[in-house]
Amino acid sequence: MNGLTSSTPSQSAVRLVISGFLLMLIQSVLLLMSPAPGEDMGTLIWVLTPLAFLAFLTALIGVPEPPEGHWRQRHGR
C-alpha cells in the first residue's frame, strides 16, 4: 500500500484516513451531546483516540503489499 506521502496514494490509505477522521468526529459529537463528562466518556476517549491516530499513521506510512504471485504455488506438478 502506498502511503499518503507518495505521489500516488492507494485507495486503502485514503480509506484509513477517512475512517480515522470519522472516529474522531463521532467521538467529538458524543462528547458534545453528553451533559457532563463521566468515566464512560473518558473510556471512549482513551479507546477511540489511539485507534484513530494509528489509522492515520498507518495511512501516512503505508503497509507493504505481498508479492503478486505469492498465492500461485505449484503442488508437486
mmCIF file of N, CA and C in Angstrom:
data_model
loop_
_atom_site.group_PDB
_atom_site.id
_atom_site.type_symbol
_atom_site.label_atom_id
_atom_site.label_comp_id
_atom_site.label_asym_id
_atom_site.label_seq_id
_atom_site.Cartn_x
_atom_site.Cartn_y
_atom_site.Cartn_z
ATOM 1 N N MET A 1 0.855 -1.168 0.000
ATOM 2 C CA MET A 1 0.000 0.000 0.000
ATOM 3 C C MET A 1 0.900 1.228 0.000
ATOM 4 N N ASN A 2 0.671 2.105 -0.943
ATOM 5 C CA ASN A 2 1.392 3.362 -0.967
ATOM 6 C C ASN A 2 0.793 4.300 0.064
ATOM 7 N N GLY A 3 1.645 4.933 0.852
ATOM 8 C CA GLY A 3 1.180 5.849 1.878
ATOM 9 C C GLY A 3 0.720 7.176 1.286
ATOM 10 N N LEU A 4 0.206 8.030 2.129
ATOM 11 C CA LEU A 4 -0.291 9.329 1.670
ATOM 12 C C LEU A 4 0.827 10.249 1.209
ATOM 13 N N THR A 5 2.052 9.978 1.639
ATOM 14 C CA THR A 5 3.165 10.829 1.244
ATOM 15 C C THR A 5 3.695 10.496 -0.147
ATOM 16 N N SER A 6 3.278 9.375 -0.735
ATOM 17 C CA SER A 6 3.734 9.034 -2.083
ATOM 18 C C SER A 6 2.956 9.834 -3.119
ATOM 19 N N SER A 7 3.449 9.830 -4.338
ATOM 20 C CA SER A 7 2.788 10.613 -5.394
ATOM 21 C C SER A 7 1.463 9.991 -5.822
ATOM 22 N N THR A 8 1.315 8.682 -5.632
ATOM 23 C CA THR A 8 0.057 8.006 -5.949
ATOM 24 C C THR A 8 -0.398 7.182 -4.754
ATOM 25 N N PRO A 9 -1.095 7.788 -3.807
ATOM 26 C CA PRO A 9 -1.544 7.027 -2.636
ATOM 27 C C PRO A 9 -2.585 5.986 -3.028
ATOM 28 N N SER A 10 -2.569 4.864 -2.334
ATOM 29 C CA SER A 10 -3.514 3.799 -2.652
ATOM 30 C C SER A 10 -4.877 4.095 -2.034
ATOM 31 N N GLN A 11 -5.889 3.366 -2.505
ATOM 32 C CA GLN A 11 -7.247 3.565 -2.005
ATOM 33 C C GLN A 11 -7.361 3.190 -0.539
ATOM 34 N N SER A 12 -6.643 2.165 -0.114
ATOM 35 C CA SER A 12 -6.744 1.756 1.283
ATOM 36 C C SER A 12 -6.158 2.808 2.218
ATOM 37 N N ALA A 13 -5.138 3.549 1.774
ATOM 38 C CA ALA A 13 -4.596 4.625 2.605
ATOM 39 C C ALA A 13 -5.616 5.741 2.776
ATOM 40 N N VAL A 14 -6.300 6.074 1.707
ATOM 41 C CA VAL A 14 -7.322 7.117 1.779
ATOM 42 C C VAL A 14 -8.479 6.657 2.660
ATOM 43 N N ARG A 15 -8.858 5.393 2.557
ATOM 44 C CA ARG A 15 -9.940 4.859 3.386
ATOM 45 C C ARG A 15 -9.567 4.875 4.865
ATOM 46 N N LEU A 16 -8.299 4.577 5.184
ATOM 47 C CA LEU A 16 -7.860 4.622 6.570
ATOM 48 C C LEU A 16 -7.926 6.036 7.138
ATOM 49 N N VAL A 17 -7.553 7.018 6.335
ATOM 50 C CA VAL A 17 -7.615 8.404 6.802
ATOM 51 C C VAL A 17 -9.058 8.815 7.047
ATOM 52 N N ILE A 18 -9.940 8.452 6.137
ATOM 53 C CA ILE A 18 -11.352 8.812 6.294
ATOM 54 C C ILE A 18 -11.953 8.115 7.510
ATOM 55 N N SER A 19 -11.618 6.847 7.715
ATOM 56 C CA SER A 19 -12.175 6.139 8.870
ATOM 57 C C SER A 19 -11.648 6.716 10.179
ATOM 58 N N GLY A 20 -10.375 7.084 10.223
ATOM 59 C CA GLY A 20 -9.827 7.717 11.421
ATOM 60 C C GLY A 20 -10.484 9.058 11.694
ATOM 61 N N PHE A 21 -10.727 9.815 10.635
ATOM 62 C CA PHE A 21 -11.405 11.100 10.794
ATOM 63 C C PHE A 21 -12.830 10.903 11.299
ATOM 64 N N LEU A 22 -13.528 9.904 10.777
ATOM 65 C CA LEU A 22 -14.892 9.640 11.229
ATOM 66 C C LEU A 22 -14.928 9.186 12.690
ATOM 67 N N LEU A 23 -13.933 8.399 13.112
ATOM 68 C CA LEU A 23 -13.868 8.013 14.516
ATOM 69 C C LEU A 23 -13.715 9.232 15.418
ATOM 70 N N MET A 24 -12.857 10.151 15.040
ATOM 71 C CA MET A 24 -12.670 11.360 15.832
ATOM 72 C C MET A 24 -13.919 12.232 15.803
ATOM 73 N N LEU A 25 -14.597 12.289 14.670
ATOM 74 C CA LEU A 25 -15.820 13.080 14.559
ATOM 75 C C LEU A 25 -16.921 12.504 15.439
ATOM 76 N N ILE A 26 -17.092 11.187 15.435
ATOM 77 C CA ILE A 26 -18.099 10.545 16.284
ATOM 78 C C ILE A 26 -17.782 10.778 17.753
ATOM 79 N N GLN A 27 -16.522 10.680 18.098
ATOM 80 C CA GLN A 27 -16.118 10.922 19.481
ATOM 81 C C GLN A 27 -16.446 12.350 19.893
ATOM 82 N N SER A 28 -16.182 13.312 19.041
ATOM 83 C CA SER A 28 -16.469 14.707 19.363
ATOM 84 C C SER A 28 -17.963 14.953 19.508
ATOM 85 N N VAL A 29 -18.755 14.365 18.627
ATOM 86 C CA VAL A 29 -20.214 14.547 18.700
ATOM 87 C C VAL A 29 -20.765 13.936 19.985
ATOM 88 N N LEU A 30 -20.281 12.748 20.346
ATOM 89 C CA LEU A 30 -20.746 12.118 21.578
ATOM 90 C C LEU A 30 -20.364 12.946 22.806
ATOM 91 N N LEU A 31 -19.188 13.536 22.786
ATOM 92 C CA LEU A 31 -18.787 14.371 23.912
ATOM 93 C C LEU A 31 -19.601 15.658 23.978
ATOM 94 N N LEU A 32 -19.954 16.222 22.832
ATOM 95 C CA LEU A 32 -20.772 17.428 22.828
ATOM 96 C C LEU A 32 -22.195 17.150 23.269
ATOM 97 N N MET A 33 -22.705 15.963 23.006
ATOM 98 C CA MET A 33 -24.075 15.612 23.374
ATOM 99 C C MET A 33 -24.208 15.238 24.849
ATOM 100 N N SER A 34 -23.119 14.905 25.499
ATOM 101 C CA SER A 34 -23.211 14.471 26.899
ATOM 102 C C SER A 34 -23.398 15.679 27.818
ATOM 103 N N PRO A 35 -24.238 15.536 28.844
ATOM 104 C CA PRO A 35 -24.461 16.659 29.759
ATOM 105 C C PRO A 35 -23.240 16.950 30.631
ATOM 106 N N ALA A 36 -22.592 15.939 31.125
ATOM 107 C CA ALA A 36 -21.383 16.122 31.933
ATOM 108 C C ALA A 36 -20.456 14.944 31.661
ATOM 109 N N PRO A 37 -19.186 15.234 31.432
ATOM 110 C CA PRO A 37 -18.258 14.128 31.155
ATOM 111 C C PRO A 37 -18.099 13.237 32.376
ATOM 112 N N GLY A 38 -18.175 11.957 32.140
ATOM 113 C CA GLY A 38 -18.049 10.993 33.230
ATOM 114 C C GLY A 38 -16.968 9.984 32.922
ATOM 115 N N GLU A 39 -16.997 8.885 33.642
ATOM 116 C CA GLU A 39 -15.989 7.849 33.447
ATOM 117 C C GLU A 39 -16.161 7.160 32.092
ATOM 118 N N ASP A 40 -17.406 7.028 31.631
ATOM 119 C CA ASP A 40 -17.661 6.403 30.333
ATOM 120 C C ASP A 40 -17.078 7.222 29.191
ATOM 121 N N MET A 41 -17.164 8.536 29.304
ATOM 122 C CA MET A 41 -16.595 9.384 28.250
ATOM 123 C C MET A 41 -15.080 9.296 28.231
ATOM 124 N N GLY A 42 -14.489 9.181 29.400
ATOM 125 C CA GLY A 42 -13.037 9.019 29.462
ATOM 126 C C GLY A 42 -12.595 7.724 28.809
ATOM 127 N N THR A 43 -13.369 6.666 29.015
ATOM 128 C CA THR A 43 -13.066 5.384 28.383
ATOM 129 C C THR A 43 -13.199 5.486 26.873
ATOM 130 N N LEU A 44 -14.238 6.169 26.424
ATOM 131 C CA LEU A 44 -14.442 6.348 24.990
ATOM 132 C C LEU A 44 -13.283 7.118 24.363
ATOM 133 N N ILE A 45 -12.828 8.148 25.052
ATOM 134 C CA ILE A 45 -11.703 8.928 24.544
ATOM 135 C C ILE A 45 -10.442 8.075 24.480
ATOM 136 N N TRP A 46 -10.174 7.301 25.521
ATOM 137 C CA TRP A 46 -8.954 6.501 25.567
ATOM 138 C C TRP A 46 -8.980 5.317 24.603
ATOM 139 N N VAL A 47 -10.144 4.923 24.140
ATOM 140 C CA VAL A 47 -10.232 3.825 23.166
ATOM 141 C C VAL A 47 -10.184 4.363 21.738
ATOM 142 N N LEU A 48 -10.978 5.385 21.451
ATOM 143 C CA LEU A 48 -11.098 5.852 20.070
ATOM 144 C C LEU A 48 -9.945 6.732 19.602
ATOM 145 N N THR A 49 -9.370 7.526 20.478
ATOM 146 C CA THR A 49 -8.290 8.422 20.059
ATOM 147 C C THR A 49 -7.054 7.655 19.584
ATOM 148 N N PRO A 50 -6.530 6.683 20.334
ATOM 149 C CA PRO A 50 -5.381 5.937 19.801
ATOM 150 C C PRO A 50 -5.718 5.147 18.535
ATOM 151 N N LEU A 51 -6.942 4.643 18.448
ATOM 152 C CA LEU A 51 -7.346 3.898 17.263
ATOM 153 C C LEU A 51 -7.347 4.798 16.029
ATOM 154 N N ALA A 52 -7.889 5.990 16.166
ATOM 155 C CA ALA A 52 -7.898 6.935 15.051
ATOM 156 C C ALA A 52 -6.484 7.391 14.714
ATOM 157 N N PHE A 53 -5.652 7.590 15.729
ATOM 158 C CA PHE A 53 -4.274 8.011 15.498
ATOM 159 C C PHE A 53 -3.484 6.922 14.774
ATOM 160 N N LEU A 54 -3.681 5.669 15.156
ATOM 161 C CA LEU A 54 -2.992 4.568 14.475
ATOM 162 C C LEU A 54 -3.464 4.404 13.034
ATOM 163 N N ALA A 55 -4.754 4.635 12.789
ATOM 164 C CA ALA A 55 -5.253 4.575 11.409
ATOM 165 C C ALA A 55 -4.604 5.663 10.566
ATOM 166 N N PHE A 56 -4.436 6.843 11.133
ATOM 167 C CA PHE A 56 -3.792 7.928 10.397
ATOM 168 C C PHE A 56 -2.324 7.622 10.136
ATOM 169 N N LEU A 57 -1.611 7.112 11.134
ATOM 170 C CA LEU A 57 -0.197 6.790 10.938
ATOM 171 C C LEU A 57 -0.011 5.674 9.919
ATOM 172 N N THR A 58 -0.861 4.668 9.967
ATOM 173 C CA THR A 58 -0.767 3.577 9.003
ATOM 174 C C THR A 58 -1.016 4.075 7.591
ATOM 175 N N ALA A 59 -1.975 4.966 7.438
ATOM 176 C CA ALA A 59 -2.253 5.516 6.116
ATOM 177 C C ALA A 59 -1.128 6.422 5.648
ATOM 178 N N LEU A 60 -0.507 7.135 6.565
ATOM 179 C CA LEU A 60 0.574 8.046 6.201
ATOM 180 C C LEU A 60 1.817 7.290 5.755
ATOM 181 N N ILE A 61 2.158 6.228 6.478
ATOM 182 C CA ILE A 61 3.369 5.465 6.177
ATOM 183 C C ILE A 61 3.121 4.467 5.054
ATOM 184 N N GLY A 62 2.026 3.741 5.138
ATOM 185 C CA GLY A 62 1.729 2.701 4.160
ATOM 186 C C GLY A 62 2.141 1.342 4.692
ATOM 187 N N VAL A 63 1.519 0.316 4.175
ATOM 188 C CA VAL A 63 1.797 -1.062 4.575
ATOM 189 C C VAL A 63 2.334 -1.791 3.351
ATOM 190 N N PRO A 64 3.409 -2.565 3.504
ATOM 191 C CA PRO A 64 3.931 -3.283 2.334
ATOM 192 C C PRO A 64 2.924 -4.301 1.801
ATOM 193 N N GLU A 65 2.810 -4.361 0.496
ATOM 194 C CA GLU A 65 1.891 -5.308 -0.137
ATOM 195 C C GLU A 65 2.600 -6.621 -0.413
ATOM 196 N N PRO A 66 1.887 -7.747 -0.375
ATOM 197 C CA PRO A 66 2.521 -9.028 -0.691
ATOM 198 C C PRO A 66 2.864 -9.086 -2.187
ATOM 199 N N PRO A 67 3.841 -9.912 -2.555
ATOM 200 C CA PRO A 67 4.177 -10.041 -3.974
ATOM 201 C C PRO A 67 3.000 -10.600 -4.777
ATOM 202 N N GLU A 68 3.006 -10.332 -6.072
ATOM 203 C CA GLU A 68 1.881 -10.717 -6.943
ATOM 204 C C GLU A 68 1.608 -12.209 -6.929
ATOM 205 N N GLY A 69 2.622 -13.023 -7.087
ATOM 206 C CA GLY A 69 2.403 -14.455 -7.248
ATOM 207 C C GLY A 69 2.577 -15.255 -5.984
ATOM 208 N N HIS A 70 2.395 -14.655 -4.815
ATOM 209 C CA HIS A 70 2.640 -15.392 -3.581
ATOM 210 C C HIS A 70 1.615 -16.494 -3.349
ATOM 211 N N TRP A 71 0.471 -16.434 -3.956
ATOM 212 C CA TRP A 71 -0.563 -17.447 -3.750
ATOM 213 C C TRP A 71 -0.566 -18.492 -4.847
ATOM 214 N N ARG A 72 0.190 -18.277 -5.915
ATOM 215 C CA ARG A 72 0.239 -19.227 -7.036
ATOM 216 C C ARG A 72 1.412 -20.193 -6.852
ATOM 217 N N GLN A 73 1.221 -21.183 -6.053
ATOM 218 C CA GLN A 73 2.282 -22.166 -5.847
ATOM 219 C C GLN A 73 1.872 -23.487 -6.458
ATOM 220 N N ARG A 74 2.822 -24.139 -7.077
ATOM 221 C CA ARG A 74 2.560 -25.461 -7.656
ATOM 222 C C ARG A 74 2.524 -26.506 -6.553
ATOM 223 N N HIS A 75 1.671 -27.465 -6.706
ATOM 224 C CA HIS A 75 1.551 -28.527 -5.719
ATOM 225 C C HIS A 75 2.124 -29.825 -6.283
ATOM 226 N N GLY A 76 3.431 -29.838 -6.537
ATOM 227 C CA GLY A 76 4.110 -31.033 -6.980
ATOM 228 C C GLY A 76 3.836 -31.408 -8.423
ATOM 229 N N ARG A 77 3.460 -30.497 -9.264
ATOM 230 C CA ARG A 77 3.200 -30.840 -10.667
ATOM 231 C C ARG A 77 4.361 -30.497 -11.525
#
